[in-house]
Short mmCIF file of C-alpha atoms (C1' of nucleotides) in Angstrom, two decimals:
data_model
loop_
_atom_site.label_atom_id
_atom_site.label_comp_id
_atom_site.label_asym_id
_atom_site.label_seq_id
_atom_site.Cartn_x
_atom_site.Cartn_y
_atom_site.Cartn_z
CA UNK A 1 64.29 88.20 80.40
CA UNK A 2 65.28 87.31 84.07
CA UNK A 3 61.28 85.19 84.84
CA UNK A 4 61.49 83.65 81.85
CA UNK A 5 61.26 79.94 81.92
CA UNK A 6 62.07 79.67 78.13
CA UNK A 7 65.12 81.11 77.90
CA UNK A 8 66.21 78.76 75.24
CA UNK A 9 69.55 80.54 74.42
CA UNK A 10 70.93 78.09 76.40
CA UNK A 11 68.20 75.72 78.48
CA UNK A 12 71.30 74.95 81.11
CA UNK A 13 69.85 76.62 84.09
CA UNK A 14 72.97 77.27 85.89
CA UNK A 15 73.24 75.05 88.80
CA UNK A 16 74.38 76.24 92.34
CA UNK A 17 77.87 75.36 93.16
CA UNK A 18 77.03 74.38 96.63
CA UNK A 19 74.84 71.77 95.76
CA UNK A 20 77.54 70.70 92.46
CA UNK A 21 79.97 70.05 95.69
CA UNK A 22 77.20 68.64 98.01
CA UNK A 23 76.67 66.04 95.47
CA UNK A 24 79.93 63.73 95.91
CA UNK A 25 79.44 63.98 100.08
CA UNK A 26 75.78 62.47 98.20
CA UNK A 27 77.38 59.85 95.90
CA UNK A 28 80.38 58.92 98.80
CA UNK A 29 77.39 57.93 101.41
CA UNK A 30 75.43 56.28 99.18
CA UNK A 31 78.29 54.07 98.10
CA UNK A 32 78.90 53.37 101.28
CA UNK A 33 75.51 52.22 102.03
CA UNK A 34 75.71 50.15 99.09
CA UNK A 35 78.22 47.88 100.44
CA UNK A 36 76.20 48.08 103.47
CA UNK A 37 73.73 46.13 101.63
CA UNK A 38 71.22 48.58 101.50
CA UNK A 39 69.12 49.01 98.62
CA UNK A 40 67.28 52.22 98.82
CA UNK A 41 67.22 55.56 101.06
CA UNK A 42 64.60 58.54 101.85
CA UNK A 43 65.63 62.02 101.90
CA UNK A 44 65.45 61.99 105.56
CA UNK A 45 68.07 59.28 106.19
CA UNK A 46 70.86 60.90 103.98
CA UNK A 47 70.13 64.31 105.82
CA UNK A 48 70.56 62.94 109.21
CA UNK A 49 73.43 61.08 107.93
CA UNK A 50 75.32 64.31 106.90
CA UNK A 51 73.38 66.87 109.37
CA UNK A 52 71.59 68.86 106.39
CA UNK A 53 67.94 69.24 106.14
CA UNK A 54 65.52 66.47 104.14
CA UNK A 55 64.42 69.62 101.65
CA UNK A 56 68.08 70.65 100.52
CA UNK A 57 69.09 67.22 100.06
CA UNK A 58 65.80 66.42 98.05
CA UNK A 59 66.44 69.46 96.17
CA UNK A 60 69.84 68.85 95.48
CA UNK A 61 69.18 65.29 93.77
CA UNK A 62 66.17 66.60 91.97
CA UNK A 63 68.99 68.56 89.44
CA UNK A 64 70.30 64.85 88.87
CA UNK A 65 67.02 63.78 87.27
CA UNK A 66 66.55 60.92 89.41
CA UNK A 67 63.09 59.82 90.74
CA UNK A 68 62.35 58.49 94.18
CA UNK A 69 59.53 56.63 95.64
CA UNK A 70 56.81 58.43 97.96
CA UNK A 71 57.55 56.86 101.45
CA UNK A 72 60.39 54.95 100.14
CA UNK A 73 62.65 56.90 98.96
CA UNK A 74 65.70 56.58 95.98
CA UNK A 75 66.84 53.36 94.90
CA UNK A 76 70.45 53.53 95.72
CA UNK A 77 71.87 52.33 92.47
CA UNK A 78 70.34 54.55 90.36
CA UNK A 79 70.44 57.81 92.22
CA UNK A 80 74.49 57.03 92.15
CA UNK A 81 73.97 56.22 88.14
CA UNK A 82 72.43 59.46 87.98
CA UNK A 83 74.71 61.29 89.83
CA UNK A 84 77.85 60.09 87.72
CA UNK A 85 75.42 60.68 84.72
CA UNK A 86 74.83 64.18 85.93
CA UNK A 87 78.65 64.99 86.60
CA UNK A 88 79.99 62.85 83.43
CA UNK A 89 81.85 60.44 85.89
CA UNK A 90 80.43 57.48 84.30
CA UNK A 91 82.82 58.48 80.98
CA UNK A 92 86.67 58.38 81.37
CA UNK A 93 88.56 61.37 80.97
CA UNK A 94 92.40 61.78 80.29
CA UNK A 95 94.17 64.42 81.85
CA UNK A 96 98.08 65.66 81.83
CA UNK A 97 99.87 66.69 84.60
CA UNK A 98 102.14 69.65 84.81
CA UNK A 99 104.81 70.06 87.76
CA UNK A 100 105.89 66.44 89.24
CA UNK A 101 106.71 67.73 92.30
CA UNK A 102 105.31 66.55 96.15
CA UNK A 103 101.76 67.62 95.48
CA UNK A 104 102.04 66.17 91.85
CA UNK A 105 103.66 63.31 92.32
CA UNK A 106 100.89 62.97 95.22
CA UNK A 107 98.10 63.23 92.85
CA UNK A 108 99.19 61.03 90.34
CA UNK A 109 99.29 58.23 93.19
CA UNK A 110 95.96 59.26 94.44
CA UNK A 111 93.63 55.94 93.44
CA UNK A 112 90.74 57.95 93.97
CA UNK A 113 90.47 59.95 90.80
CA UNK A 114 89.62 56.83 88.76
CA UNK A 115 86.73 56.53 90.54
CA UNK A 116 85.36 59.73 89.18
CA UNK A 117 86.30 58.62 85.58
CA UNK A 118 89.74 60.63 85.72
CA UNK A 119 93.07 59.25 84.90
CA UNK A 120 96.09 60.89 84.75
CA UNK A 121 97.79 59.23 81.50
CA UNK A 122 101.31 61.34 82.05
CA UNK A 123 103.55 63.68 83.69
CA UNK A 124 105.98 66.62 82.81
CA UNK A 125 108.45 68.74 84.53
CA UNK A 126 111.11 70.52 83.10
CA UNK A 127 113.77 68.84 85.74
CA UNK A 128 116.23 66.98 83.86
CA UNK A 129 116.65 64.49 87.27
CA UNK A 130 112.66 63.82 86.62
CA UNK A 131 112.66 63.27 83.37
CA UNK A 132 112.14 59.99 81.75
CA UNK A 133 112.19 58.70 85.28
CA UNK A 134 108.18 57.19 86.57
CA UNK A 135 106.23 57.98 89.41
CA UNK A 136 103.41 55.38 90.44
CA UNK A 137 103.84 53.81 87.01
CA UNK A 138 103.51 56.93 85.15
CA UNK A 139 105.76 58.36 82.88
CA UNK A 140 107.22 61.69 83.86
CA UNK A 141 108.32 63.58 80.37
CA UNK A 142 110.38 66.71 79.49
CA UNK A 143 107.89 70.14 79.60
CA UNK A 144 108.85 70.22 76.06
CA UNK A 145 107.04 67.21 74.74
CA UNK A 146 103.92 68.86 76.54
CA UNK A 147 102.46 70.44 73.26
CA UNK A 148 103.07 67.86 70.98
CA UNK A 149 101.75 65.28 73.11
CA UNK A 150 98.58 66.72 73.75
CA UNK A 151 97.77 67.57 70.28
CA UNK A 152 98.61 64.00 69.40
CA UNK A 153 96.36 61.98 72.32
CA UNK A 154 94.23 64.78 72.12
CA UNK A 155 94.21 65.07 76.02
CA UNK A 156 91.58 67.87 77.04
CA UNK A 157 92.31 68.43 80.37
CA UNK A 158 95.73 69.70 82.48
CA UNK A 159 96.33 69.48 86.49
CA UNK A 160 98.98 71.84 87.36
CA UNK A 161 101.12 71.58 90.27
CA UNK A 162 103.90 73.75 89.88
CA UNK A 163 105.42 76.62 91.89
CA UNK A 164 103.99 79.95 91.54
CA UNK A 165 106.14 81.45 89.09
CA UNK A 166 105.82 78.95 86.70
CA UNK A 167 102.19 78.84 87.03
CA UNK A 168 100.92 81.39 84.38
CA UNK A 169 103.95 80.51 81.91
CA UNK A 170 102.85 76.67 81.96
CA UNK A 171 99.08 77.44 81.69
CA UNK A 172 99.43 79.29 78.44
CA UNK A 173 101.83 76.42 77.60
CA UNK A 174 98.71 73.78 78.10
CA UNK A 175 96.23 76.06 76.51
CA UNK A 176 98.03 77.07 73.36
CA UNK A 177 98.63 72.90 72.71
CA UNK A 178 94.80 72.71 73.44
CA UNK A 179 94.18 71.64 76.65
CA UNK A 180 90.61 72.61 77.43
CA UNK A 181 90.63 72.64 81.02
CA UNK A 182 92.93 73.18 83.62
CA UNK A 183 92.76 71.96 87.39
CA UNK A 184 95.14 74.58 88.96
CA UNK A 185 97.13 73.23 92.26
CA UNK A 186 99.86 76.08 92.48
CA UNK A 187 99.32 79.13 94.88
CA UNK A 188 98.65 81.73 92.63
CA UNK A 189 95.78 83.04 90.38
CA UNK A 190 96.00 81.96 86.29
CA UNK A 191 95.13 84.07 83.78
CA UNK A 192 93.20 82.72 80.51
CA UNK A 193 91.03 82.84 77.95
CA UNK A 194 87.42 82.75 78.21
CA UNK A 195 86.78 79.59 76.83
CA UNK A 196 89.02 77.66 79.02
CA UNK A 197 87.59 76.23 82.02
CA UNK A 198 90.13 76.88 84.38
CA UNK A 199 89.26 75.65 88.52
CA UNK A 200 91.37 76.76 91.39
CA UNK A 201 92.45 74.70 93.85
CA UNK A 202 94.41 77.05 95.90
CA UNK A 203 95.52 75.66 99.45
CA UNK A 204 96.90 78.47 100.93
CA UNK A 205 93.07 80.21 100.60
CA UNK A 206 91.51 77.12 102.50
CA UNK A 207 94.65 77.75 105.00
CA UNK A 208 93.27 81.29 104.90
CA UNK A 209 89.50 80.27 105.73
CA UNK A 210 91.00 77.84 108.30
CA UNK A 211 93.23 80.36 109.83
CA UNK A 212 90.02 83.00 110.43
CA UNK A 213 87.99 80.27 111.79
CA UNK A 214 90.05 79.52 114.44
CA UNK A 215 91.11 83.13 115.21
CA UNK A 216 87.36 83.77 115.76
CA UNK A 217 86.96 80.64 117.98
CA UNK A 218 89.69 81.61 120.02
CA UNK A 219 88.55 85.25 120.25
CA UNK A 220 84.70 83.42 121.45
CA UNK A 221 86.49 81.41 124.40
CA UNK A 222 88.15 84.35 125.57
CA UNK A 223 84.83 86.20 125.77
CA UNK B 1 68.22 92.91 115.56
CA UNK B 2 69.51 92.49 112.00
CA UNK B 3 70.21 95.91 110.79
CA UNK B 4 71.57 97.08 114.36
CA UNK B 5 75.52 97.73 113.67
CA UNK B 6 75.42 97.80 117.90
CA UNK B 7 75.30 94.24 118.02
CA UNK B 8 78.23 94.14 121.00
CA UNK B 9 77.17 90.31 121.68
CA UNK B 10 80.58 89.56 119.39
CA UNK B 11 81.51 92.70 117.56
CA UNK B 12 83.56 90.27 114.97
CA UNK B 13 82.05 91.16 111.72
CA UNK B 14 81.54 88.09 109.83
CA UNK B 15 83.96 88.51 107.02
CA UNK B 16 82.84 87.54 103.51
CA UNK B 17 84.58 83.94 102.93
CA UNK B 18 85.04 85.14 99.07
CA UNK B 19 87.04 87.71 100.64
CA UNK B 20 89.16 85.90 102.90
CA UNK B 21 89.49 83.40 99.74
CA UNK B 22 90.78 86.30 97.81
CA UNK B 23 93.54 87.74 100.69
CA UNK B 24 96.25 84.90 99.79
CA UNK B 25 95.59 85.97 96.07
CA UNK B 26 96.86 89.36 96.87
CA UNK B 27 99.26 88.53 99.33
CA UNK B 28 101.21 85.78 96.78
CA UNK B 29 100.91 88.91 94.15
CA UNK B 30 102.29 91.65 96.35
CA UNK B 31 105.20 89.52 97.66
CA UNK B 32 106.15 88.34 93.86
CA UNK B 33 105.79 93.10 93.18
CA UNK B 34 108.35 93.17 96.38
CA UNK B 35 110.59 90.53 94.85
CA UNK B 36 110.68 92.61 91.70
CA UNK B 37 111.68 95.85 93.69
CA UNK B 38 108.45 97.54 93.63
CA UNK B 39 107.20 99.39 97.01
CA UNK B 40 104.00 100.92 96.24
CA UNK B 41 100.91 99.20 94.34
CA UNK B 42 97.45 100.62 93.72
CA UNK B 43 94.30 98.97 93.80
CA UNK B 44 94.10 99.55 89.84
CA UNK B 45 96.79 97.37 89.49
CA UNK B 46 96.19 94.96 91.35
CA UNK B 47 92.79 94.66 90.02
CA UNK B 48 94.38 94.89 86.53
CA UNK B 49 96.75 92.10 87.37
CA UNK B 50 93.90 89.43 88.72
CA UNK B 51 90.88 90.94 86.21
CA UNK B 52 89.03 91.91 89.28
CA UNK B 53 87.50 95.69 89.62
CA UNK B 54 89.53 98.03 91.50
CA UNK B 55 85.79 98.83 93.89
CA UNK B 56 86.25 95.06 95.22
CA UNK B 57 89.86 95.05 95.98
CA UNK B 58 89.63 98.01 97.72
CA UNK B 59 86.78 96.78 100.15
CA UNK B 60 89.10 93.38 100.50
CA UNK B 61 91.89 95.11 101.47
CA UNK B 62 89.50 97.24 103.79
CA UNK B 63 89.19 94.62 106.61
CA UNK B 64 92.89 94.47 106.94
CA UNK B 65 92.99 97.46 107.64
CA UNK B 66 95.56 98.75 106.09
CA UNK B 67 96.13 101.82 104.75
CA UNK B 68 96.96 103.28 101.40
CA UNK B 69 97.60 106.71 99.70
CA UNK B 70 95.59 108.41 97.44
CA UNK B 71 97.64 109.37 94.00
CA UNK B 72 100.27 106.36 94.95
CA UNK B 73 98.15 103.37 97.03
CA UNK B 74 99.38 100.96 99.31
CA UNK B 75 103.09 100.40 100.69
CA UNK B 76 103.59 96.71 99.54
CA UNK B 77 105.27 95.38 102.89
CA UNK B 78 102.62 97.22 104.94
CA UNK B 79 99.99 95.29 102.89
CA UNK B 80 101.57 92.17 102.96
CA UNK B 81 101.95 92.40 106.98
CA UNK B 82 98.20 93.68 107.27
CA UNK B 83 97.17 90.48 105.77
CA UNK B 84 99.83 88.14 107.32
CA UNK B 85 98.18 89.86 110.82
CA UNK B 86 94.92 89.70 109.84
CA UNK B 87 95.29 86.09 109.06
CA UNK B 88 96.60 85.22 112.35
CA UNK B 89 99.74 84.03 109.35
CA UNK B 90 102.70 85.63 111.27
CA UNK B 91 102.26 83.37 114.41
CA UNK B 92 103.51 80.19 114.27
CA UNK B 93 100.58 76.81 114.04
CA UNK B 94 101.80 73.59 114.92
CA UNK B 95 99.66 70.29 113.41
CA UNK B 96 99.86 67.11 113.68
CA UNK B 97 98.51 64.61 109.66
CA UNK B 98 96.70 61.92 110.47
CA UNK B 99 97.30 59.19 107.46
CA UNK B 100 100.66 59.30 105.98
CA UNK B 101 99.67 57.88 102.93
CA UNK B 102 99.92 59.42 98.95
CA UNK B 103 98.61 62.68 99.61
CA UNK B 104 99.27 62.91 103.56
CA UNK B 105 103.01 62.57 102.37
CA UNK B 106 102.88 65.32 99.97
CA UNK B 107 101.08 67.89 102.63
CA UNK B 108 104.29 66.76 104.83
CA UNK B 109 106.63 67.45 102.04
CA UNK B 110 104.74 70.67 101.23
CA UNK B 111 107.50 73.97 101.78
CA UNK B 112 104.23 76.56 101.18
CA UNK B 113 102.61 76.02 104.63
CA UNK B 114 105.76 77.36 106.79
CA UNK B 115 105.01 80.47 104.49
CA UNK B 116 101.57 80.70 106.21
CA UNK B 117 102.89 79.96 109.93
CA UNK B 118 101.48 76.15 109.49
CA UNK B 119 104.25 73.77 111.07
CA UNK B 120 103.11 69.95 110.49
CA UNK B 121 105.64 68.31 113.08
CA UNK B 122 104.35 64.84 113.05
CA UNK B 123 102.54 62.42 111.20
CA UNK B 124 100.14 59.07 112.33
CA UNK B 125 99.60 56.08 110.56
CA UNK B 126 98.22 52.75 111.71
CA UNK B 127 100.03 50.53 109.24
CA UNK B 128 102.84 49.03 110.94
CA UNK B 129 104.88 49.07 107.56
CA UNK B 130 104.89 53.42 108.20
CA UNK B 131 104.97 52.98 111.90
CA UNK B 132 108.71 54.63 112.93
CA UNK B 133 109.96 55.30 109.88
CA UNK B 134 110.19 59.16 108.15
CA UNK B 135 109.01 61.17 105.34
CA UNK B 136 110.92 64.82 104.36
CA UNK B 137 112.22 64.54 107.64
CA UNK B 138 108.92 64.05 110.23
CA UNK B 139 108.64 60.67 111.92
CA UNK B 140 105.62 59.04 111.18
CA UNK B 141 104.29 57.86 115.09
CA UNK B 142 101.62 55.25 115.99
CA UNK B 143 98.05 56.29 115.58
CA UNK B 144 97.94 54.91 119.44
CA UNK B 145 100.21 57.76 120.51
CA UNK B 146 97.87 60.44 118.92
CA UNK B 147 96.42 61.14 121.89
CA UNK B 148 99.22 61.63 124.74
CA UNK B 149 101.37 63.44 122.21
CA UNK B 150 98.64 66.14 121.62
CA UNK B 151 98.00 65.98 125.05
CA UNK B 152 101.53 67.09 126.01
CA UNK B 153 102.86 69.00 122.88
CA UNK B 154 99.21 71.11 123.07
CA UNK B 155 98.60 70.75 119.42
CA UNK B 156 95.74 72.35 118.02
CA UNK B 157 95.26 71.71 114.23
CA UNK B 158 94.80 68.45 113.02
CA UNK B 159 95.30 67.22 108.69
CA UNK B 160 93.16 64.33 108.18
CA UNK B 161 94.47 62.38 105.31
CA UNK B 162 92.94 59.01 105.67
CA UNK B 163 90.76 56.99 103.30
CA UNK B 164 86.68 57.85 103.72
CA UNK B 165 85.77 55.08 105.60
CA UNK B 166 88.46 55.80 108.62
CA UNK B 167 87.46 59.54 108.82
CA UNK B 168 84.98 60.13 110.95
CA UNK B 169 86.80 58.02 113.53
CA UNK B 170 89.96 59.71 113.10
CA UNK B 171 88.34 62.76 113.71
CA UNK B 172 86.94 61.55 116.77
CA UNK B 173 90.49 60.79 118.29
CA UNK B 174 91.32 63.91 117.23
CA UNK B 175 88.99 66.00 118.41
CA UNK B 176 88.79 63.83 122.15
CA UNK B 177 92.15 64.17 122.19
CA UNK B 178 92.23 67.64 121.95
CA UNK B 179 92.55 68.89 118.67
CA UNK B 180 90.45 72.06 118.16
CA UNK B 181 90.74 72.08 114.23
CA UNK B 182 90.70 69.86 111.53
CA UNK B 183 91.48 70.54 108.00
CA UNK B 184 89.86 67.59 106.03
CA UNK B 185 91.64 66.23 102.96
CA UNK B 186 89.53 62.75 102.66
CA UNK B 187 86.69 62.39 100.93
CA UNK B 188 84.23 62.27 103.01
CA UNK B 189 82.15 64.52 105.16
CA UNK B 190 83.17 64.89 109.15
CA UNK B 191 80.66 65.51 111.94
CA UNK B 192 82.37 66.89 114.89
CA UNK B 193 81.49 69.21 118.37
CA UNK B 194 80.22 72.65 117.24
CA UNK B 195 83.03 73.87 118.89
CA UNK B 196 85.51 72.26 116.72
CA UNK B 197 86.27 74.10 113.68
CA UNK B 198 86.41 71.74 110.50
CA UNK B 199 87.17 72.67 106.85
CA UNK B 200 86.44 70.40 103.95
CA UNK B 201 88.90 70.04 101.39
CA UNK B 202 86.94 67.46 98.97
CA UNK B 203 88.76 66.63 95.88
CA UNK B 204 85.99 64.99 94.55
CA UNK B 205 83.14 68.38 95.07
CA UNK B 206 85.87 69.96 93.02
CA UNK B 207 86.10 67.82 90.34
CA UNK B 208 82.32 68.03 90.68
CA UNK B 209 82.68 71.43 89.84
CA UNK B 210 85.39 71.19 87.68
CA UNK B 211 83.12 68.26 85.25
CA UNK B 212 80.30 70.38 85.06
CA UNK B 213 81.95 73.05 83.76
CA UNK B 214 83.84 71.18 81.22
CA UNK B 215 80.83 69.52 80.38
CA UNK B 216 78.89 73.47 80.28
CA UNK B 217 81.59 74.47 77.85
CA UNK B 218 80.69 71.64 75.77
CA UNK B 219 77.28 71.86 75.46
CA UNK B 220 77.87 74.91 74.62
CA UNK B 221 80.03 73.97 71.89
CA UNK B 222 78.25 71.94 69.80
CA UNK B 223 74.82 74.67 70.04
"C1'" DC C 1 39.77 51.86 101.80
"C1'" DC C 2 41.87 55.10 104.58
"C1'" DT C 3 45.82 56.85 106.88
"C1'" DT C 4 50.56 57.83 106.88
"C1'" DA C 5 54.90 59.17 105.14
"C1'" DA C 6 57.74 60.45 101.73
"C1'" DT C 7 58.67 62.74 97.19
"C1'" DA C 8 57.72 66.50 93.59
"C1'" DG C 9 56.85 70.93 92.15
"C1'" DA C 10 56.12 75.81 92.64
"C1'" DT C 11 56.57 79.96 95.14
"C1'" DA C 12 58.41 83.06 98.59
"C1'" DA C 13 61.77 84.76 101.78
"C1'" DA C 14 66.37 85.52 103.47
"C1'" DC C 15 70.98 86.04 103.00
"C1'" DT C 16 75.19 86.96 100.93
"C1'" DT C 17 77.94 89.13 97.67
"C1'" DA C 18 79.02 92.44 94.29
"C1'" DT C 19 78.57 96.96 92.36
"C1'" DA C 20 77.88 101.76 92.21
"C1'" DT C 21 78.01 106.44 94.02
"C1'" DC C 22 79.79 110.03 96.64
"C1'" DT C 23 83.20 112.42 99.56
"C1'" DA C 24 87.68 113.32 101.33
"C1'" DT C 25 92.46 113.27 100.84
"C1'" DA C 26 97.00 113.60 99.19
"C1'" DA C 27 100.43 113.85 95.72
"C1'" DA C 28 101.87 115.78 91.34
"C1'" DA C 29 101.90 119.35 87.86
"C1'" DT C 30 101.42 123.97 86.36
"C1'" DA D 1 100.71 128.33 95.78
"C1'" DT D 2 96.91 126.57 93.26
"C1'" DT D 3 94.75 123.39 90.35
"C1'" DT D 4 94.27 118.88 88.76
"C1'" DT D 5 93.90 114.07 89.15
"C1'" DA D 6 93.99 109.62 90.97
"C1'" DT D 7 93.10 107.01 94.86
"C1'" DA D 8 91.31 105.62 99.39
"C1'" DG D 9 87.23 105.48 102.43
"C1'" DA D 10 82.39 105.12 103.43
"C1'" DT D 11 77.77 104.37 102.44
"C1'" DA D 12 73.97 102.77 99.79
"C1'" DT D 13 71.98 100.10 96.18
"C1'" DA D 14 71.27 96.19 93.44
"C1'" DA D 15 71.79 91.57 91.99
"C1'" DG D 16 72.04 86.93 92.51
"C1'" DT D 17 71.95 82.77 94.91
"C1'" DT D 18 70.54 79.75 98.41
"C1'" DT D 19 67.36 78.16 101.58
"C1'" DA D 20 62.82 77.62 103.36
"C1'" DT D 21 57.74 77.12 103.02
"C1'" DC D 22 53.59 75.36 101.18
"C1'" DT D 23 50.63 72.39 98.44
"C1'" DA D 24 49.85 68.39 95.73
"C1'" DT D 25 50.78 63.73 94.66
"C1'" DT D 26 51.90 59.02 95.10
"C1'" DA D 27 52.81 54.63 97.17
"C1'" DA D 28 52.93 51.60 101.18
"C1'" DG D 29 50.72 49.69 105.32
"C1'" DG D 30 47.01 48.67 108.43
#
DNA sequence: CCTTAATAGATAAACTTATATCTATAAAAT
DNA sequence: ATTTTATAGATATAAGTTTATCTATTAAGG
């Protein structure tokens, strides 16, 4: 059950999340090369580029599908088609945003989201001085509307960025209106059902990493 | 040489980064218990609270070492300073943003880092239009005075908020300047001294993640 | 036509992380 | 005071994931 290549149940052979979040360092350089005017890269060149090895970067791209040239290597264009293919950036996605506070507010301005195919249609906050007021050209509406809204534009996908406390109250708010996913900004850990995709995007456990890096740095020069 | 526990040469015991990921996870949970007047918490419930298994908490908690007791577990405010020590969260960090721009603003505006010990005192900016003015209350300096004011204020930790293509020579400033740690917000990958610690804080790997996973779900779906 | 250099595919090794088991301890209940 | 019970603490096992190695293949260049 574990060997078996023909496990058919569900033929999506999990991929590793290090190489999911190696890909947009992938699709960022290549880009960038791109404007460069360059029309294809090896293997080699991207690894030396980003200080990885040739073999995990090949392997990495080889999830995406995409075919390179023996001594060559990948025409630019279409190993950056087939990485937004692979991650579904080349299809736009609408998402709601819960909590128009700094870090909200923040992310609604952030032009680099649309890039990925993600656009943040609206806003909501339960603030009465917010409300009905706009924030980079988006709307910010009361909490209330949240539910109705979403079943009407049939919006799939919630960022939340409020304080902790309101965190787990304002998930099951997005997921009972039938938000799909949520993109979870606020400092605390949300609770939900199974089939909701839920992705954590807690700063304070960076800070944390961060924090323990340095600590052990420090503790190296001293010794 | 890999099984010997003797191995003096650093005695730090590289700590699990899903670990340390997990500590502010705890720590936002115990000090919500304190706020609601409890004083003692067991691994159970904490486990209970976060779906985790009581086994894995427990070792977590284990490299703070701190101390619990059996029949009653842990005293919450002894917990919560274990992990503030452990963290290195109860001494004050000063940091300096570099690119005072959508989501350099909001990290400025952010109250949760002072939690942590993070101070960000100043920002930089090269866009005259920023140059000498304020946001929540930090003045927003040159990019040309980056390097005497680290200099003489002896700031460590660096926030790089800046658009991918002025990254890597952002960092550079940084880092000749003095900085010893950067925590990366654009979206691009930094190559810096092996002694400088860096931490990558991608928005787009996570949407990476995040798409795959919505897309996972659907697949899933529709079979 | 042959050599070179890069990709592709398959297999193996290493590492990290999570889980389970066992013992000791301390508080609560009888 | 003794028994019970729940928890911490420590060690060992297992699982899973990531990275590395090796061989084959293919295209470009001399």
């Amino acid at each position: 059950m574990k060997n078996d290549p023909a496990e058919n149940q569900e033929s999506i052979k999990a991929i590793p999340e290090p190489t999911l979040r190696r890909l947009p360092i992938y699709y960022q350089l290549l880009k960038s090369r791109l404007n460069a005017g360059s029309s294809e890269i090896s293997c080699t060149t991207i690894a030396d580029a980003l200080h990885l090895t040739a073999i995990q970067v090949r392997k990495d791209l080889e999830i995406t599908e995409a075919s390179g040239k023996p001594k060559v290597g990948y025409n630019i264009k279409e190993l950056i088609a087939a990485i937004e293919n692979f991650l579904g950036w080349n299809s736009k996605s609408e998402a709601f945003l819960v909590g128009a506070g700094n870090l909200g507010s923040a992310l609604i301005g952030y032009q680099g989201f649309k890039e990925y195919g993600l656009m943040i249609i609206a806003a909501f906050d339960n603030n009465p001085a917010k409300i009905n007021t706009s924030v980079y050209g988006k709307r910010i509406f009361d909490i209330k509307k949240l539910s109705d809204m979403v079943r009407r534009m049939k919006v799939s996908i919630g960022i939340l960025t409020v304080p902790a406390q309101y965190a787990q109250e304002s998930a099951n708010l997005m997921t009972e209106a039938g938000i799909r996913a949520i993109w979870n900004f606020s400092p605390t850990k949300i609770i939900c059902r199974p089939d909701i995709v839920v992705q954590h995007e807690n700063l304070a456990c960076s800070l944390a990493v961060l924090s323990k890096k340095i600590s052990e740095v420090a503790a190296r020069r001293i010794s």
